[in-house]
């Protein structure tokens, strides 16, 4: 094992830590706090972070549930969490750009999964300095959702003739984690001409509070209105599909338009890569068939569709850019709910809301107390 460069903080690192770690696939009501060894640095590019806050994404609770059992071969105790903000307490021998004491945020890779804990590992290429002015909780709310939206927008920007500037963009679920990040990117970074979103009735008034600096041009109450009719057929250049609406909302797309979906069906090979090559082969095959069908169906309508599976690897540069946009006021974290790690009931309840995919605003953040 590679020796840790723990600088002057080594004496403060205990041998064990509290972590949300599961002994079986289960739903949030069965989540428990476990005592686990503090992870050790074993690769030269690894960085050990004392976690101050982590945020919860749908993928965390889905993979930990019986859905995860279908998809892969996890080992137990199953550690949860990919998004993290905290303080560097140790670095591997090749890390020169971070040192003990740096306040950072990161999206950790599948092999380092486990940010709902007092300590977590990441790699130097997946870390950036925490944006100034943000609390750790706010910083932890950013990585996965914003990196996913950013990658999707870059794809659309490349594929659309003339890029995204001035174009009509449809982003369903405007106060979801991914939707709220995407609206801010569309309005304040990519210069979209018109941004259309959907919300349930109770959230429409809240949108001004959270998105006052990136006001969508049109908000449709998806629980009462016919979304396709409200948007209009053949009017949208780019749909960022956060709620599996690719087929349902296909009529709103122009010819030669682009859909990037993060919520329908991943390509099997890409999904397997995000799972560290651990997925069951029959499942990979099934995903590939469904992905092919979706591509063929949308192509018949003149729409360029692709699914994006966001991976952690080498996201540090993008996190640097996102930090800059946050410090310029273009992007703001949207945290709807918080729980202390020690309050297991609150952690379960917040995770249940994420699992149910209903009722939440922005991100649910776990603060390590
Ligand atoms: N492929 C990738 O790399 C990647 C990355 C990140 C996320 N994802 C996936 O993307 C999806 C969204 O993630 P997220 O973090 O944004 O989830 P989230 O923050 O938990 O969003 C859930 C919200 O979506 C709203 N919603 C549900 N159905 C809707 C519909 N038909 N129309 C409009 N709004 C609807 C709900 O609002 P109401 O309460 O108003 O109903 C709910 O609050 C998830 O499936 C997640 O797994 C994929």
mmCIF file of N, CA and C in Angstrom, residues 216-266:
data_model
loop_
_atom_site.group_PDB
_atom_site.id
_atom_site.type_symbol
_atom_site.label_atom_id
_atom_site.label_comp_id
_atom_site.label_asym_id
_atom_site.label_seq_id
_atom_site.Cartn_x
_atom_site.Cartn_y
_atom_site.Cartn_z
ATOM 1 N N UNK A 216 -37.186 30.825 -16.381
ATOM 2 C CA UNK A 216 -37.618 30.153 -17.621
ATOM 3 C C UNK A 216 -38.632 31.023 -18.371
ATOM 4 N N UNK A 217 -38.647 30.923 -19.692
ATOM 5 C CA UNK A 217 -39.560 31.765 -20.478
ATOM 6 C C UNK A 217 -40.984 31.232 -20.437
ATOM 7 N N UNK A 218 -41.123 29.924 -20.238
ATOM 8 C CA UNK A 218 -42.471 29.341 -20.189
ATOM 9 C C UNK A 218 -42.467 28.182 -19.198
ATOM 10 N N UNK A 219 -43.449 28.209 -18.274
ATOM 11 C CA UNK A 219 -43.568 27.105 -17.306
ATOM 12 C C UNK A 219 -44.937 26.464 -17.495
ATOM 13 N N UNK A 220 -44.930 25.151 -17.679
ATOM 14 C CA UNK A 220 -46.184 24.426 -17.914
ATOM 15 C C UNK A 220 -46.450 23.518 -16.719
ATOM 16 N N UNK A 221 -47.679 23.573 -16.213
ATOM 17 C CA UNK A 221 -48.059 22.670 -15.121
ATOM 18 C C UNK A 221 -48.343 21.296 -15.736
ATOM 19 N N UNK A 222 -47.377 20.396 -15.569
ATOM 20 C CA UNK A 222 -47.493 19.111 -16.279
ATOM 21 C C UNK A 222 -48.581 18.221 -15.689
ATOM 22 N N UNK A 223 -49.069 18.578 -14.488
ATOM 23 C CA UNK A 223 -50.114 17.751 -13.877
ATOM 24 C C UNK A 223 -51.505 18.134 -14.410
ATOM 25 N N UNK A 224 -51.600 19.323 -15.026
ATOM 26 C CA UNK A 224 -52.928 19.759 -15.490
ATOM 27 C C UNK A 224 -53.003 19.961 -17.003
ATOM 28 N N UNK A 225 -51.873 20.359 -17.600
ATOM 29 C CA UNK A 225 -51.929 20.718 -19.018
ATOM 30 C C UNK A 225 -51.391 19.597 -19.910
ATOM 31 N N UNK A 226 -51.809 19.635 -21.152
ATOM 32 C CA UNK A 226 -51.223 18.746 -22.147
ATOM 33 C C UNK A 226 -49.914 19.402 -22.615
ATOM 34 N N UNK A 227 -48.804 18.782 -22.242
ATOM 35 C CA UNK A 227 -47.495 19.419 -22.425
ATOM 36 C C UNK A 227 -47.194 19.660 -23.911
ATOM 37 N N UNK A 228 -47.515 18.679 -24.746
ATOM 38 C CA UNK A 228 -47.224 18.827 -26.185
ATOM 39 C C UNK A 228 -48.039 19.986 -26.758
ATOM 40 N N UNK A 229 -49.311 20.056 -26.381
ATOM 41 C CA UNK A 229 -50.151 21.135 -26.911
ATOM 42 C C UNK A 229 -49.648 22.489 -26.408
ATOM 43 N N UNK A 230 -49.301 22.539 -25.112
ATOM 44 C CA UNK A 230 -48.858 23.815 -24.532
ATOM 45 C C UNK A 230 -47.568 24.315 -25.185
ATOM 46 N N UNK A 231 -46.644 23.404 -25.471
ATOM 47 C CA UNK A 231 -45.365 23.834 -26.075
ATOM 48 C C UNK A 231 -45.559 24.123 -27.560
ATOM 49 N N UNK A 232 -46.334 23.281 -28.206
ATOM 50 C CA UNK A 232 -46.544 23.436 -29.653
ATOM 51 C C UNK A 232 -45.712 22.424 -30.433
ATOM 52 N N UNK A 233 -46.354 21.804 -31.431
ATOM 53 C CA UNK A 233 -45.645 20.776 -32.218
ATOM 54 C C UNK A 233 -44.548 21.408 -33.075
ATOM 55 N N UNK A 234 -43.426 20.720 -33.173
ATOM 56 C CA UNK A 234 -42.355 21.161 -34.080
ATOM 57 C C UNK A 234 -41.722 22.491 -33.722
ATOM 58 N N UNK A 235 -41.577 22.780 -32.419
ATOM 59 C CA UNK A 235 -41.062 24.104 -32.023
ATOM 60 C C UNK A 235 -39.733 24.051 -31.261
ATOM 61 N N UNK A 236 -39.299 22.866 -30.840
ATOM 62 C CA UNK A 236 -38.144 22.775 -29.925
ATOM 63 C C UNK A 236 -36.889 22.300 -30.667
ATOM 64 N N UNK A 237 -35.764 22.978 -30.395
ATOM 65 C CA UNK A 237 -34.490 22.590 -31.014
ATOM 66 C C UNK A 237 -33.748 21.551 -30.190
ATOM 67 N N UNK A 238 -33.868 21.663 -28.870
ATOM 68 C CA UNK A 238 -33.111 20.742 -27.999
ATOM 69 C C UNK A 238 -33.958 20.371 -26.775
ATOM 70 N N UNK A 239 -34.130 19.085 -26.556
ATOM 71 C CA UNK A 239 -34.765 18.624 -25.310
ATOM 72 C C UNK A 239 -33.696 17.934 -24.453
ATOM 73 N N UNK A 240 -33.584 18.398 -23.207
ATOM 74 C CA UNK A 240 -32.736 17.721 -22.216
ATOM 75 C C UNK A 240 -33.703 16.889 -21.379
ATOM 76 N N UNK A 241 -33.765 15.598 -21.676
ATOM 77 C CA UNK A 241 -34.828 14.772 -21.102
ATOM 78 C C UNK A 241 -34.444 14.244 -19.721
ATOM 79 N N UNK A 242 -35.051 14.841 -18.697
ATOM 80 C CA UNK A 242 -34.762 14.451 -17.310
ATOM 81 C C UNK A 242 -35.839 13.535 -16.731
ATOM 82 N N UNK A 243 -36.940 13.330 -17.458
ATOM 83 C CA UNK A 243 -38.067 12.557 -16.884
ATOM 84 C C UNK A 243 -38.638 11.512 -17.848
ATOM 85 N N UNK A 244 -37.789 10.914 -18.665
ATOM 86 C CA UNK A 244 -38.234 9.884 -19.623
ATOM 87 C C UNK A 244 -39.367 10.374 -20.517
ATOM 88 N N UNK A 245 -39.237 11.588 -21.051
ATOM 89 C CA UNK A 245 -40.317 12.133 -21.878
ATOM 90 C C UNK A 245 -39.968 12.109 -23.371
ATOM 91 N N UNK A 246 -38.913 11.383 -23.737
ATOM 92 C CA UNK A 246 -38.470 11.385 -25.139
ATOM 93 C C UNK A 246 -39.601 11.009 -26.104
ATOM 94 N N UNK A 247 -40.300 9.926 -25.824
ATOM 95 C CA UNK A 247 -41.354 9.488 -26.748
ATOM 96 C C UNK A 247 -42.601 10.356 -26.589
ATOM 97 N N UNK A 248 -42.984 10.587 -25.306
ATOM 98 C CA UNK A 248 -44.191 11.384 -25.021
ATOM 99 C C UNK A 248 -44.123 12.765 -25.664
ATOM 100 N N UNK A 249 -42.967 13.403 -25.553
ATOM 101 C CA UNK A 249 -42.857 14.797 -26.008
ATOM 102 C C UNK A 249 -42.217 14.915 -27.394
ATOM 103 N N UNK A 250 -42.022 13.780 -28.065
ATOM 104 C CA UNK A 250 -41.345 13.817 -29.372
ATOM 105 C C UNK A 250 -42.011 14.782 -30.368
ATOM 106 N N UNK A 251 -43.370 14.884 -30.375
ATOM 107 C CA UNK A 251 -43.998 15.783 -31.354
ATOM 108 C C UNK A 251 -43.568 17.247 -31.220
ATOM 109 N N UNK A 252 -43.040 17.676 -30.080
ATOM 110 C CA UNK A 252 -42.646 19.101 -29.963
ATOM 111 C C UNK A 252 -41.331 19.382 -30.690
ATOM 112 N N UNK A 253 -40.609 18.307 -31.070
ATOM 113 C CA UNK A 253 -39.277 18.513 -31.643
ATOM 114 C C UNK A 253 -39.361 18.921 -33.116
ATOM 115 N N UNK A 254 -38.487 19.876 -33.490
ATOM 116 C CA UNK A 254 -38.349 20.244 -34.905
ATOM 117 C C UNK A 254 -37.629 19.118 -35.640
ATOM 118 N N UNK A 255 -37.655 19.131 -36.954
ATOM 119 C CA UNK A 255 -36.765 18.251 -37.725
ATOM 120 C C UNK A 255 -35.336 18.744 -37.519
ATOM 121 N N UNK A 256 -34.376 17.840 -37.522
ATOM 122 C CA UNK A 256 -32.959 18.172 -37.296
ATOM 123 C C UNK A 256 -32.698 18.735 -35.898
ATOM 124 N N UNK A 257 -33.560 18.382 -34.965
ATOM 125 C CA UNK A 257 -33.341 18.812 -33.579
ATOM 126 C C UNK A 257 -32.603 17.706 -32.821
ATOM 127 N N UNK A 258 -32.312 17.984 -31.551
ATOM 128 C CA UNK A 258 -31.470 17.079 -30.759
ATOM 129 C C UNK A 258 -32.137 16.783 -29.413
ATOM 130 N N UNK A 259 -32.123 15.503 -29.032
ATOM 131 C CA UNK A 259 -32.521 15.118 -27.671
ATOM 132 C C UNK A 259 -31.320 14.459 -27.005
ATOM 133 N N UNK A 260 -30.957 14.951 -25.831
ATOM 134 C CA UNK A 260 -30.020 14.199 -24.989
ATOM 135 C C UNK A 260 -30.834 13.784 -23.774
ATOM 136 N N UNK A 261 -30.921 12.479 -23.571
ATOM 137 C CA UNK A 261 -31.694 11.967 -22.431
ATOM 138 C C UNK A 261 -30.760 11.413 -21.376
ATOM 139 N N UNK A 262 -31.131 11.675 -20.108
ATOM 140 C CA UNK A 262 -30.383 11.073 -18.996
ATOM 141 C C UNK A 262 -31.301 10.148 -18.202
ATOM 142 N N UNK A 263 -32.538 9.950 -18.722
ATOM 143 C CA UNK A 263 -33.539 9.281 -17.892
ATOM 144 C C UNK A 263 -34.267 8.141 -18.590
ATOM 145 N N UNK A 264 -34.033 7.935 -19.888
ATOM 146 C CA UNK A 264 -34.745 6.846 -20.569
ATOM 147 C C UNK A 264 -33.973 5.540 -20.361
ATOM 148 N N UNK A 265 -33.287 5.088 -21.409
ATOM 149 C CA UNK A 265 -32.587 3.807 -21.312
ATOM 150 C C UNK A 265 -31.129 3.998 -21.704
ATOM 151 N N UNK A 266 -30.208 3.726 -20.800
ATOM 152 C CA UNK A 266 -28.804 3.902 -21.176
ATOM 153 C C UNK A 266 -28.373 2.864 -22.204
#
